[in-house]
XYZ file of C-alpha atoms in Angstrom:
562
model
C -23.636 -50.884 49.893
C -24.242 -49.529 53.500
C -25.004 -51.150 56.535
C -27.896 -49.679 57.891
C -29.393 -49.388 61.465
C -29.766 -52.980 62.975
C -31.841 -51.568 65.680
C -35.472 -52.248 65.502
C -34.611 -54.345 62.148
C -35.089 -57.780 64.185
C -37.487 -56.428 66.932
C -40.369 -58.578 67.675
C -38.838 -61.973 66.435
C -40.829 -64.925 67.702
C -39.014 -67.923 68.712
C -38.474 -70.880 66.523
C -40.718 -73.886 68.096
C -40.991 -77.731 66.970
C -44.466 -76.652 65.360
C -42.895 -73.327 63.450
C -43.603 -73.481 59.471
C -41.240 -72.489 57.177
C -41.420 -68.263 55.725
C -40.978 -67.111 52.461
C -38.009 -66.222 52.686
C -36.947 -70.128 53.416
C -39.481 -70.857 50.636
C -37.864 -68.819 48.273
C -34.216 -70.775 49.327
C -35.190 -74.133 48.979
C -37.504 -72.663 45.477
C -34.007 -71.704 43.981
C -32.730 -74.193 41.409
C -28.714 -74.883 41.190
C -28.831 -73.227 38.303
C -29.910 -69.907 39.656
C -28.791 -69.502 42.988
C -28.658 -65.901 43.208
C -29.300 -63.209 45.802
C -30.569 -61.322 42.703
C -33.382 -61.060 40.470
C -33.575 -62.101 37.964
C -30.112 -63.815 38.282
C -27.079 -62.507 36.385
C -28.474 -59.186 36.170
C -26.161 -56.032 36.721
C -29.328 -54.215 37.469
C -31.196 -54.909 40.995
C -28.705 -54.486 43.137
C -29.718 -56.752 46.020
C -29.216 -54.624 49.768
C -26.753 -55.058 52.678
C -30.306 -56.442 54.802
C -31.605 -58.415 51.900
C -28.096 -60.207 51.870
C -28.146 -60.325 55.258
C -31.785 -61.920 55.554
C -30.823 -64.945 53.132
C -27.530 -65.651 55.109
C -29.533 -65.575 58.481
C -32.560 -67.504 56.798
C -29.822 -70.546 55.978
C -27.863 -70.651 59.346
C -31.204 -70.555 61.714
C -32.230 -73.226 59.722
C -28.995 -75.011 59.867
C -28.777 -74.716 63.456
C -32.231 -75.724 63.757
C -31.590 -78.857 62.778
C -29.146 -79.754 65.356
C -30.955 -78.266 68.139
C -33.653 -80.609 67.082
C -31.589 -83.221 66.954
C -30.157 -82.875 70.266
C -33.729 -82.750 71.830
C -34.774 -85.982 69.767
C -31.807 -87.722 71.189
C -32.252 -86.664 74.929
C -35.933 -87.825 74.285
C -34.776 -91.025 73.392
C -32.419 -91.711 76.058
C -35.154 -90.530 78.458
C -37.856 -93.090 77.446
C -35.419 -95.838 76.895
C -34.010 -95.267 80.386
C -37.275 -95.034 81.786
C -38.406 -98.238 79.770
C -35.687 -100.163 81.287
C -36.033 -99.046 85.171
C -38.183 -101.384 86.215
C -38.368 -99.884 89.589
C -39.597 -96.456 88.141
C -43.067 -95.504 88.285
C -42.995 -93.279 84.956
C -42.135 -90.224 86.454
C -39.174 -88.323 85.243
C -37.188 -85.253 86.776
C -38.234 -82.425 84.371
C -35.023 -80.328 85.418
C -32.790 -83.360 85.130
C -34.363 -85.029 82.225
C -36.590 -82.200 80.072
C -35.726 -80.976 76.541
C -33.095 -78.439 77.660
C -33.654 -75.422 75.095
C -30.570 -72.571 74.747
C -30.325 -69.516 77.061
C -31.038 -72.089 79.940
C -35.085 -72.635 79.621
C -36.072 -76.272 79.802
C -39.040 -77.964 77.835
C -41.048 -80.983 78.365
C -41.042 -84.261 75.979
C -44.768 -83.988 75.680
C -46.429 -80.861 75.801
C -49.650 -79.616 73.570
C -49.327 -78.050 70.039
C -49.340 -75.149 71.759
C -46.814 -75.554 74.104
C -44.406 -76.887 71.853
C -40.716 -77.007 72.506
C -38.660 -73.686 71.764
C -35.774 -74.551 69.275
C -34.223 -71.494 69.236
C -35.088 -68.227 71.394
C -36.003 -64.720 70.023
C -32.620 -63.736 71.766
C -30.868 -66.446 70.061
C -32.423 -65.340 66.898
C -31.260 -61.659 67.211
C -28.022 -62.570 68.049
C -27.394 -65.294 65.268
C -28.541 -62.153 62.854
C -26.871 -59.837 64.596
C -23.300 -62.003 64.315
C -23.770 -62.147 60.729
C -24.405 -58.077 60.377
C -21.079 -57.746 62.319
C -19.273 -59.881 59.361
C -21.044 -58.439 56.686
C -19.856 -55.058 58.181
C -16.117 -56.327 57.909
C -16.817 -57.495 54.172
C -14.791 -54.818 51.936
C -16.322 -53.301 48.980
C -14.623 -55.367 46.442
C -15.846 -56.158 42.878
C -15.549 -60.282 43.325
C -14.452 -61.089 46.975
C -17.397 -59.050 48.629
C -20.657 -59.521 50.793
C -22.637 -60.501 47.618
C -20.241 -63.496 46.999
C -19.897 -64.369 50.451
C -23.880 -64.666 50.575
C -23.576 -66.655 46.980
C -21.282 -69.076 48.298
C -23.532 -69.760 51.222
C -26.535 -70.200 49.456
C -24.796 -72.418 46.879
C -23.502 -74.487 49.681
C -26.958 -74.602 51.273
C -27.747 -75.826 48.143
C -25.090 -78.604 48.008
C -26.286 -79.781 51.037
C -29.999 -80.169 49.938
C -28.949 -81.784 46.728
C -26.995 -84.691 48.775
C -30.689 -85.919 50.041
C -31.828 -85.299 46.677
C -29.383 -87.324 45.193
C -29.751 -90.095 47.548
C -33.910 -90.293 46.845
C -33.393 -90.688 43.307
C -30.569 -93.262 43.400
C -32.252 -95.465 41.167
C -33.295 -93.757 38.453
C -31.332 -93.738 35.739
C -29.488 -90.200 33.716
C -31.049 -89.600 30.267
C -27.826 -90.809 28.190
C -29.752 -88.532 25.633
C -28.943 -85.441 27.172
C -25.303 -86.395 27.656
C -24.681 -87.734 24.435
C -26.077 -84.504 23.214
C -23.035 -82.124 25.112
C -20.149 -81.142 23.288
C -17.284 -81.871 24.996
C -14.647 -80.829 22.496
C -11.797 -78.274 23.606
C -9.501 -75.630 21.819
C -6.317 -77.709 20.567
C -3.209 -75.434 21.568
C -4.090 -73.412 24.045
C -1.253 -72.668 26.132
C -1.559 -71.665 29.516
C 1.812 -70.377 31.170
C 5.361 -70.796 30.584
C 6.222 -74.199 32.433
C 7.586 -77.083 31.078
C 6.261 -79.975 32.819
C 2.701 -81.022 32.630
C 0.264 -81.458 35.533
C 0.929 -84.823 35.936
C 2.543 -87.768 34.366
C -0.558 -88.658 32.326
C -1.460 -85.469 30.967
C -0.201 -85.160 27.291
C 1.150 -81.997 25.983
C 3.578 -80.442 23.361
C 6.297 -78.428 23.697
C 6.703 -75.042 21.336
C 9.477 -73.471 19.857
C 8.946 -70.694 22.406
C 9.782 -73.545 25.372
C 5.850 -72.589 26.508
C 3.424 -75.087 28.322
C 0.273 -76.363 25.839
C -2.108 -79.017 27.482
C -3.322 -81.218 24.631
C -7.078 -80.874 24.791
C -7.502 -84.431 23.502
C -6.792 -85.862 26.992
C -9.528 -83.609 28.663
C -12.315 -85.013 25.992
C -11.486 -88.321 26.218
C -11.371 -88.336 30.406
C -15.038 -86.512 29.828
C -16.332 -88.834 27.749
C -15.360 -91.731 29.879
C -16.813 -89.525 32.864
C -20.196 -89.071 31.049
C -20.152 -92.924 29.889
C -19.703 -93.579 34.174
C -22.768 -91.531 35.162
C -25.623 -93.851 34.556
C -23.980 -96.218 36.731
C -24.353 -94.359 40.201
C -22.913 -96.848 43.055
C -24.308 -96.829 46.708
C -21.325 -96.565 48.613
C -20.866 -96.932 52.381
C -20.482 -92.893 52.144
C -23.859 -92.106 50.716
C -25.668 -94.745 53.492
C -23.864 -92.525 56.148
C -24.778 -89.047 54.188
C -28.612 -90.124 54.478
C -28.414 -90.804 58.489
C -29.603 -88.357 60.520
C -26.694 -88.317 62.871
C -25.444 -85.095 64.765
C -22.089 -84.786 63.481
C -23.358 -84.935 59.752
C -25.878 -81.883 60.890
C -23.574 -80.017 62.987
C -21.029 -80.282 59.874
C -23.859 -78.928 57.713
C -24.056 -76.198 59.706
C -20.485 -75.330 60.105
C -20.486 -76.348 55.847
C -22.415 -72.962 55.856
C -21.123 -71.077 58.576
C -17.514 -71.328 56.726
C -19.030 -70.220 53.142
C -19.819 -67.313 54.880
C -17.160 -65.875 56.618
C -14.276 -67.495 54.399
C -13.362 -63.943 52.723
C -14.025 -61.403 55.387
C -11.773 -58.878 55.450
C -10.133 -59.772 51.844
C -8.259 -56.881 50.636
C -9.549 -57.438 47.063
C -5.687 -58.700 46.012
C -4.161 -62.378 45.943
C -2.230 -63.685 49.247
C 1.254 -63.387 47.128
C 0.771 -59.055 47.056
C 0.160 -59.138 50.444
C 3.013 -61.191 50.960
C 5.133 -58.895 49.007
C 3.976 -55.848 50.435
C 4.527 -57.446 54.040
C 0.625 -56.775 54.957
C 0.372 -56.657 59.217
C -1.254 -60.146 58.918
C 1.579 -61.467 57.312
C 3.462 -60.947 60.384
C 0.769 -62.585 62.360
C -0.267 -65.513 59.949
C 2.605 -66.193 57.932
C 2.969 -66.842 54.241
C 0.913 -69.560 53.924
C -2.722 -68.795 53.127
C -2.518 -65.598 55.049
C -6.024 -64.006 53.940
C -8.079 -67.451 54.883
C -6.558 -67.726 58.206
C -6.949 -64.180 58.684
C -10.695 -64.618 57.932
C -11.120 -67.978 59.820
C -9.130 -66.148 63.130
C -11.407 -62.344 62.335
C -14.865 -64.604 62.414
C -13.909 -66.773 65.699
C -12.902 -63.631 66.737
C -16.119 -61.824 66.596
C -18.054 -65.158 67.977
C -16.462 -65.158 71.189
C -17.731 -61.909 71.989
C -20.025 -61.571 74.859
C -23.170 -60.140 72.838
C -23.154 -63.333 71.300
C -23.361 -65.143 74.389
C -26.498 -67.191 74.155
C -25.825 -67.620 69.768
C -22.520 -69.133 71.172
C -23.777 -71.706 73.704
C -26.530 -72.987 71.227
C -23.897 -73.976 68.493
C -21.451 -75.327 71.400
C -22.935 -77.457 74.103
C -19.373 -78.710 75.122
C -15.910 -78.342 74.108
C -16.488 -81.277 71.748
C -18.602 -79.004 69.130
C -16.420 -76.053 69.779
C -13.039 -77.805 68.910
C -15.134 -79.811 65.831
C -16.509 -76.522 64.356
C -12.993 -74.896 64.235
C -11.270 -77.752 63.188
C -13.996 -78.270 60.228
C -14.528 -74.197 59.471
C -10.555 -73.794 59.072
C -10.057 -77.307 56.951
C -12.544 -75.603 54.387
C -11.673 -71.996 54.782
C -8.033 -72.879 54.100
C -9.195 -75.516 51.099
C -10.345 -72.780 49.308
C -6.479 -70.880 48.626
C -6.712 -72.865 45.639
C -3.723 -70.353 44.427
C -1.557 -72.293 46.971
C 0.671 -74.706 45.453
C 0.742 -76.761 49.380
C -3.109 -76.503 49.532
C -3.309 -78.093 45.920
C -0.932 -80.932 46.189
C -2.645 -81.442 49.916
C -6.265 -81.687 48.173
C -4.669 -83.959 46.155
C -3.480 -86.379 48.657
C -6.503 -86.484 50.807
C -8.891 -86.845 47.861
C -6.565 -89.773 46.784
C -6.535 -91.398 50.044
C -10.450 -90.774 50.603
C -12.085 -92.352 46.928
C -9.360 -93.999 45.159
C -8.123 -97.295 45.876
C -5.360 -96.865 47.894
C -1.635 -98.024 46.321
C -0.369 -100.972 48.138
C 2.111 -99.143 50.366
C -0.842 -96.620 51.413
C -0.707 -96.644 54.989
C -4.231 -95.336 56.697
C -3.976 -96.052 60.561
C -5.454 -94.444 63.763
C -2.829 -92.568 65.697
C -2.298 -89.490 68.459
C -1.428 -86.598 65.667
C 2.177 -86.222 66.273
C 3.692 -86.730 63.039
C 6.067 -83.996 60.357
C 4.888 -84.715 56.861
C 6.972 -83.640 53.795
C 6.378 -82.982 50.531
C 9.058 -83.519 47.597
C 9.410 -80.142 45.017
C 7.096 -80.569 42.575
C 4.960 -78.764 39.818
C 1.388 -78.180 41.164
C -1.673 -76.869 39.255
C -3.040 -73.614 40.581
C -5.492 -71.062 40.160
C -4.195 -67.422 40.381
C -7.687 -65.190 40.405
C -6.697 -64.649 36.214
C -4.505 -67.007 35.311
C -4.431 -70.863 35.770
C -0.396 -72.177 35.664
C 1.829 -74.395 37.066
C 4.180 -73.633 39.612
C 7.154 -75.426 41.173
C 5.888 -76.606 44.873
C 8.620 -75.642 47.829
C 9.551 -77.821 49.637
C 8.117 -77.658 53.091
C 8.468 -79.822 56.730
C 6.234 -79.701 58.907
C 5.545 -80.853 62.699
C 2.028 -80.642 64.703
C 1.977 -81.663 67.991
C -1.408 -82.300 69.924
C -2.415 -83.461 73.535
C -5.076 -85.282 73.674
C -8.455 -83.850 74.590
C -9.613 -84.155 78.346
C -12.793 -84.265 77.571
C -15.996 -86.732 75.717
C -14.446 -88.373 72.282
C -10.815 -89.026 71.715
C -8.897 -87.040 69.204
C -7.670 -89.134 66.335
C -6.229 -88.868 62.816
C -6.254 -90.852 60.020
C -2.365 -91.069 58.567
C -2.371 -90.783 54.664
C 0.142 -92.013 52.758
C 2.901 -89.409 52.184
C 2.515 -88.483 55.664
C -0.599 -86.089 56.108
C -2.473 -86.733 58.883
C -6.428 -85.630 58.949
C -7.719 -84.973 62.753
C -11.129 -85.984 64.001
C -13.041 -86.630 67.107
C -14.149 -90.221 67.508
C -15.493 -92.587 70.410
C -14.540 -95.907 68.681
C -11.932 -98.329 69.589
C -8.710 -98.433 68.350
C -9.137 -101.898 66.132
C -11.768 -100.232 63.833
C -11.514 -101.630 60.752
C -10.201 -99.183 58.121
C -13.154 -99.119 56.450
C -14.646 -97.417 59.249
C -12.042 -95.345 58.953
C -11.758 -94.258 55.269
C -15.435 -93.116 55.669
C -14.809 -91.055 58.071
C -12.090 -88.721 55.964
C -14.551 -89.063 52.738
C -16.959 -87.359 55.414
C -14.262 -84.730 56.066
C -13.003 -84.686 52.077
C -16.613 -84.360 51.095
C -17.382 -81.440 52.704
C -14.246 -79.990 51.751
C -15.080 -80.278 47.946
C -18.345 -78.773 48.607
C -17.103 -75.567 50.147
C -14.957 -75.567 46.865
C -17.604 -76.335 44.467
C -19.779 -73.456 46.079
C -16.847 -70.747 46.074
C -16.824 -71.224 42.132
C -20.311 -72.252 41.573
C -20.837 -69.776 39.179
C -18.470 -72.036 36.847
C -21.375 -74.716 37.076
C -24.366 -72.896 37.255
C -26.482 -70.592 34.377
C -24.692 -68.766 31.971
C -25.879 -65.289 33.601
C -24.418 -65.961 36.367
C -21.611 -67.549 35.062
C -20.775 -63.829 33.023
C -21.857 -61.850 35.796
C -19.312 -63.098 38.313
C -16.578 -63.489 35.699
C -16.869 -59.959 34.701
C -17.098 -58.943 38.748
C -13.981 -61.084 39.012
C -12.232 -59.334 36.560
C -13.277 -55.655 37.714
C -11.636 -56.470 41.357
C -8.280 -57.458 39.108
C -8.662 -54.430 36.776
C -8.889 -52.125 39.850
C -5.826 -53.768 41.980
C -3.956 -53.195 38.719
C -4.904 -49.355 38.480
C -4.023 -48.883 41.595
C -1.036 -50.693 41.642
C -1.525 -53.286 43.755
C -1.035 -56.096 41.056
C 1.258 -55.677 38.094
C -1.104 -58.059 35.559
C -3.176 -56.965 33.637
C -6.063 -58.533 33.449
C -6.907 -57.554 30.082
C -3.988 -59.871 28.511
C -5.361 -63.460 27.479
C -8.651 -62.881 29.442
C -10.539 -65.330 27.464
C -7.775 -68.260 26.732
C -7.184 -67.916 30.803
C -11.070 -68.848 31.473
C -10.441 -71.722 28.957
C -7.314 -72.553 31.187
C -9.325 -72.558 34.665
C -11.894 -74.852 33.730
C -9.290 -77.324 32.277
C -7.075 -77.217 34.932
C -9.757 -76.730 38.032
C -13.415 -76.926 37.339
C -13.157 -79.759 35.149
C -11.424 -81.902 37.332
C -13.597 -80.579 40.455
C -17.109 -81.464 38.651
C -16.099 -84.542 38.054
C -15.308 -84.990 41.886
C -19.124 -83.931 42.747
C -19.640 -87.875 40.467
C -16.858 -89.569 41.872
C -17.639 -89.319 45.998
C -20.537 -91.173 45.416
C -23.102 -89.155 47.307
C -25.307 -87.204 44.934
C -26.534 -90.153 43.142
C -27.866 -89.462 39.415
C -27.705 -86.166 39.775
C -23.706 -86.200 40.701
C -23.403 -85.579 36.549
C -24.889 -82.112 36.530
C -22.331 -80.246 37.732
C -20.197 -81.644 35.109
C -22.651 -80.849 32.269
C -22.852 -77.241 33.028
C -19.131 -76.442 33.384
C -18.741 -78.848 29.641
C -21.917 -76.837 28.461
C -20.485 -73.063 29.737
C -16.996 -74.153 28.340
C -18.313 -74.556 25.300
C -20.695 -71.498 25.187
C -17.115 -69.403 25.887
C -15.529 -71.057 23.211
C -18.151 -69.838 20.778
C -19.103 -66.486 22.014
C -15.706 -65.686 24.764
C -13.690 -63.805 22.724
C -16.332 -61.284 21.650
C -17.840 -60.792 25.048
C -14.323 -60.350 26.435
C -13.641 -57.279 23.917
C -16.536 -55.607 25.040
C -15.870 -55.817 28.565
C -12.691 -54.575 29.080
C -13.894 -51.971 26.750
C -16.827 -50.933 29.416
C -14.653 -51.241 32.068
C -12.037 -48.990 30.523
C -15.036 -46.420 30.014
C -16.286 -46.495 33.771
C-alpha cells in the first residue's frame, strides 16, 4: 500500500449540519453485519485488496460520525439550559444574548437555537472535516507494512468496535425477546481431550482441571470448558436489565464522548508496531524501550505517537472540537490509554489486572472487597503467580513477577473532581466525577462496569475475527501467521510458527476467546444478543477442529512457496 496525495482528495467538503443525511459510505457501515465486518469485498477474500484512501474513508466515515454525536449533544444541552433559564427568569422578556447564549459550533462560529431548515446549525466545519481526515492519513502513514498488525487491521478493529457500539442499542431494544434455545442447543460445544498447551505445571486457576503427563507438560481438560459453555448457553435466555444497561441506553455525554474515544483508540492502538511481540523488542533493547520501559512498550509507544500527532497545530480546530476543556482532554487520554494498554494481552500484569477489575466490576464482590472513593494515592501489589497469556502463536502460562507500584495524583483544578474506585487487592481505577463523596457504592460499581465495559470491547474488536465469519476468521489467522513467519526469517523471533500451528489456535480460544465471549453475556448490556459472540467463537472452534489441521498444511506450504 501507498499513501497517495491528500491534496485535493478532501477538497470541497461541505460541513456537517443538524439537517445532513447520512452517505453511502455511512450506509454501507451501519449495512455491515458482525459477521462480516470487513474493509473488503467480499469479506475474507485475499483478492481485492482494499486501498490506503478506501481504508482511510471508512476510518474517517466512523470518527465524524462519532464526534458528531457529541457535538450534538453539547448543543442539545446548551439549548436546554438556555430555555430552562429563560423559563425561570421571570424578569426576562424572551430575549437571549446570541453571543453569550447561541449554539457555539467549533472553529469559533456561533449558531442560533432556532433557525430555518436551511439555516441549520453547523456540527462540524469543512475545516474540521479536513483535518479530522487529514489526522487519520498522518496515522495511517505511520502504520508499517506488516502482515497482521497493519493499516487494514487497525481499520478492522475500528469498524468492529463501531460495530460493538451499535450492537449495545441493539441489544437493549430487543431485551425482551427471547434467544431461540433451538439454535443453541443445536452448537457443538465439545473440545479436543489432551491438548496440551505449554510446559507449565499449574493450571489457570484453582478450578480448572487438568492432568499431568509423563513429560511434566501442561494439558487443560477440555471437559471443564464444555461444561462452563453449556451452563453459559443454558444462562442466555435469561438476559437481566441491570443498572449498567439503563445507563448504556441514556444519552449522556460521557457515554458518547467514550464512544468516540472507544473508536479513536481501535484506531491508533498499533501504530508504529514493528510487526514483533513487546518481549523482542525488549531483548533487542528497541529506543522505546529506553523511553517506555518494559511494560507494554509498543501500546504506550502507540498511545504517546497518536497524542503526539494530535497536538500538532494543523490539527488545531479537529483538536478543540473533541476537547472543549481540560475535562475531555484528561478523560480521552485516560480512557484511550486504559484500552490501548488492555489490549497487551501477552502481558502477564495486564492479564491478572483485567482480571481484577472485571471481578470487582460484575461479580459479587468477596466480603473483604473493599470499593471506596478516594484521591489516587495508593501502591498496589501483586503476589507471583501463573497468569494466562496470549503470545501472537502460542497461548501459555507464565509465572507473573512480582511488581510494586506507586501513582501519585493532584487533584484537578478544574470542573469534576478526580476520583478512583479502590478494588480489592489494591488497584485503583481513576475517573472524573461531580458527585459527593457518600455515593452509595452502587453508584459507584457502575461507574467502573462503564470503564470495564469499554475495555472488553476494545478487546473483543482487536480479535473479532475469532467471533465473526469463518472467511474472515482464516483470512486474519493466516495474515497473523505470515507477520510471525517473516519475523522468524528474518530473525527477529526464534519460533517458528509452523510448530503446533493448529493445536495453538485450539489453545487461544480456550484460554482467551472463550472466556472473553462469554464476558460480551455476562456485563449485561447487549441483551439477547450478548450470546452471539459466544456462538461463533464455539461454532469456528469447532469448524478448526474438523477442517484445522488440513488447512494449516497447506498454508505454511504457500507461504514457504512465496
Amino acid at each position: 500500500m501507498s499513501l497517495s496525495d491528500p491534496e485535493n482528495v478532501y477538497a470541497g467538503l461541505p460541513p456537517i449540519t443538524m439537517d445532513t443525511i447520512p452517505t453511502d459510505k455511512e450506509r454501507q457501515i451501519t449495512d455491515q453485519s458482525w459477521d462480516n465486518v470487513s474493509a473488503r469485498q467480499p469479506p475474507g477474500s485475499h483478492e481485492n485488496e482494499p486501498t490506503v484512501d478506501t481504508l482511510i474513508s471508512f476510518v474517517s466515515t466512523i470518527l465524524e460520525r462519532r464526534l458528531v454525536d457529541v457535538v450534538r449533544y453539547r448543543m442539545e444541552l446548551r439549548l436546554a439550559i438556555e430555555r430552562r433559564r429563560l423559563s425561570s427568569d421571570v424578569s426576562s422578556q424572551g430575549e437571549s444574548n446570541d453571543e453569550e447564549f447561541g449554539l457555539a459550533s467549533e472553529g469559533g462560529r456561533s449558531t442560533g437555537g432556532d433557525l430555518p431548515p436551511s439555516q441549520a446549525p453547523v456540527l462540524l466545519t469543512s475545516i474540521c472535516r479536513h483535518q479530522l481526515r487529514a489526522y487519520v492519513r498522518r496515522i495511517a502513514s505511520m502504520y508499517r507494512d506488516n502482515r497482521y498488525h497493519g493499516l487494514e487491521h487497525a481499520t478492522h478493529v475500528t469498524m468492529s468496535a463501531d460495530k460493538l457500539l451499535e450492537m449495545i442499542h441493539k441489544g437493549s431494544v430487543e431485551l425482551t425477546e427471547d434467544v431461540d434455545d433451538t439454535e443453541i442447543n443445536e452448537l457443538s460445544v465439545h473440545e479436543p481431550h489432551n491438548l496440551i498447551i505449554a510446559n507449565r505445571k499449574r493450571p489457570l486457576d484453582d478450578s480448572s482441571q487438568s492432568t499431568m503427563g509423563k513429560n511434566n507438560g501442561f494439558t487443560l481438560s477440555m471437559d471443564s470448558t464444555r461444561n462452563s459453555t453449556d451452563d453459559f448457553f443454558g444462562r442466555c435466555h435469561r438476559p437481566k436489565r441491570s443498572k449498567l444497561q439503563q445507563s448504556c441506553e441514556q444519552r449522556i455525554h460521557p457515554d458518547l464522548f467514550s464512544k468516540f474515544a472507544v473508536t479513536f483508540a481501535a484506531f491508533i492502538h498499533d501504530v508504529d508496531h514493528q510487526g514483533v511481540p513487546n518481549t523482542r523488542l525488549v531483548l533487542e533493547n528497541d529506543p522505546i524501550v529506553e523511553q517506555h520501559g518494559s511494560l507494554s512498550v509498543a501500546e504506550k509507544h502507540s498511545i504517546n505517537v497518536a497524542f503526539r500527532a494530535l497536538s500538532e497545530s494543523e490539527f488545531d480546530v479537529f483538536r478543540s472540537v473533541i476537547f472543549e476543556s481540560r475535562d475531555d482532554q484528561y478523560e480521552m487520554h485516560r480512557i484511550v490509554a486504559n484500552m490501548v494498554l488492555g489490549t497487551d494481552i501477552a502481558s502477564p500484569e495486564r492479564a491478572q489486572s483485567t482480571r481484577v477489575r472485571w471481578g470487582e466490576a460484575f461479580n459479587h464482590p468477596s466480603p473483604n472487597s473493599s470499593l471506596t472513593i478516594d484521591i489516587p494515592s495508593l501502591g498496589g501489589k501483586f503476589h507471583q503467580s501463573d497468569v494466562a497469556t496470549v503470545q501472537a502463536s502460542k497461548p501459555q502460562l507464565v509465572p507473573m513477577q512480582n511488581i510494586s507500584t506507586t501513582h501519585q495524583s493532584k487533584q484537578p483544578e478544574w470542573g469534576s473532581k478526580k476520583r478512583s474506585v479502590r478494588l480489592n487487592g489494591g488497584q485503583t481505577i481513576e475517573f472524573l466525577s461531580e458527585c459527593d463523596d457518600d455515593d452509595d457504592d452502587n453508584d459507584l460499581r457502575t461507574t467502573l462496569q462503564r470503564s470495564v465495559l469499554i475495555e472488553t470491547i476494545i478487546n473483543v474488536a482487536d480479535v473479532a475475527h475469532a467471533m465473526q465469519s469463518w472467511e474472515l476468521f482464516l483470512f486474519w489467522n493466516r495474515r497473523l501467521y505470515e507477520e510471525l513467519y517473516d519475523a522468524f526469517k528474518m530473525a527477529r523471533s526464534e519460533i517458528d510458527p509452523s510448530n503446533d500451528w493448529y493445536e495453538n489456535q485450539l489453545g487461544f480460544f480456550k484460554l482467551y476467546i472463550i472466556p472473553l465471549a462469554g464476558k460480551m453475556h455476562e456485563c449485561g448490556v447487549f441483551g439477547k444478543i450478548g450470546c452471539e459472540w459466544m456462538k461463533n467463537a464455539v461454532s469456528l472452534r469447532d469448524r478448526w477442529i474438523r477442517e484445522g489441521e488440513e488447512i494449516t498444511k497447506d498454508m505454511i506450504a504457500s507461504v514457504k512457496s512465496i
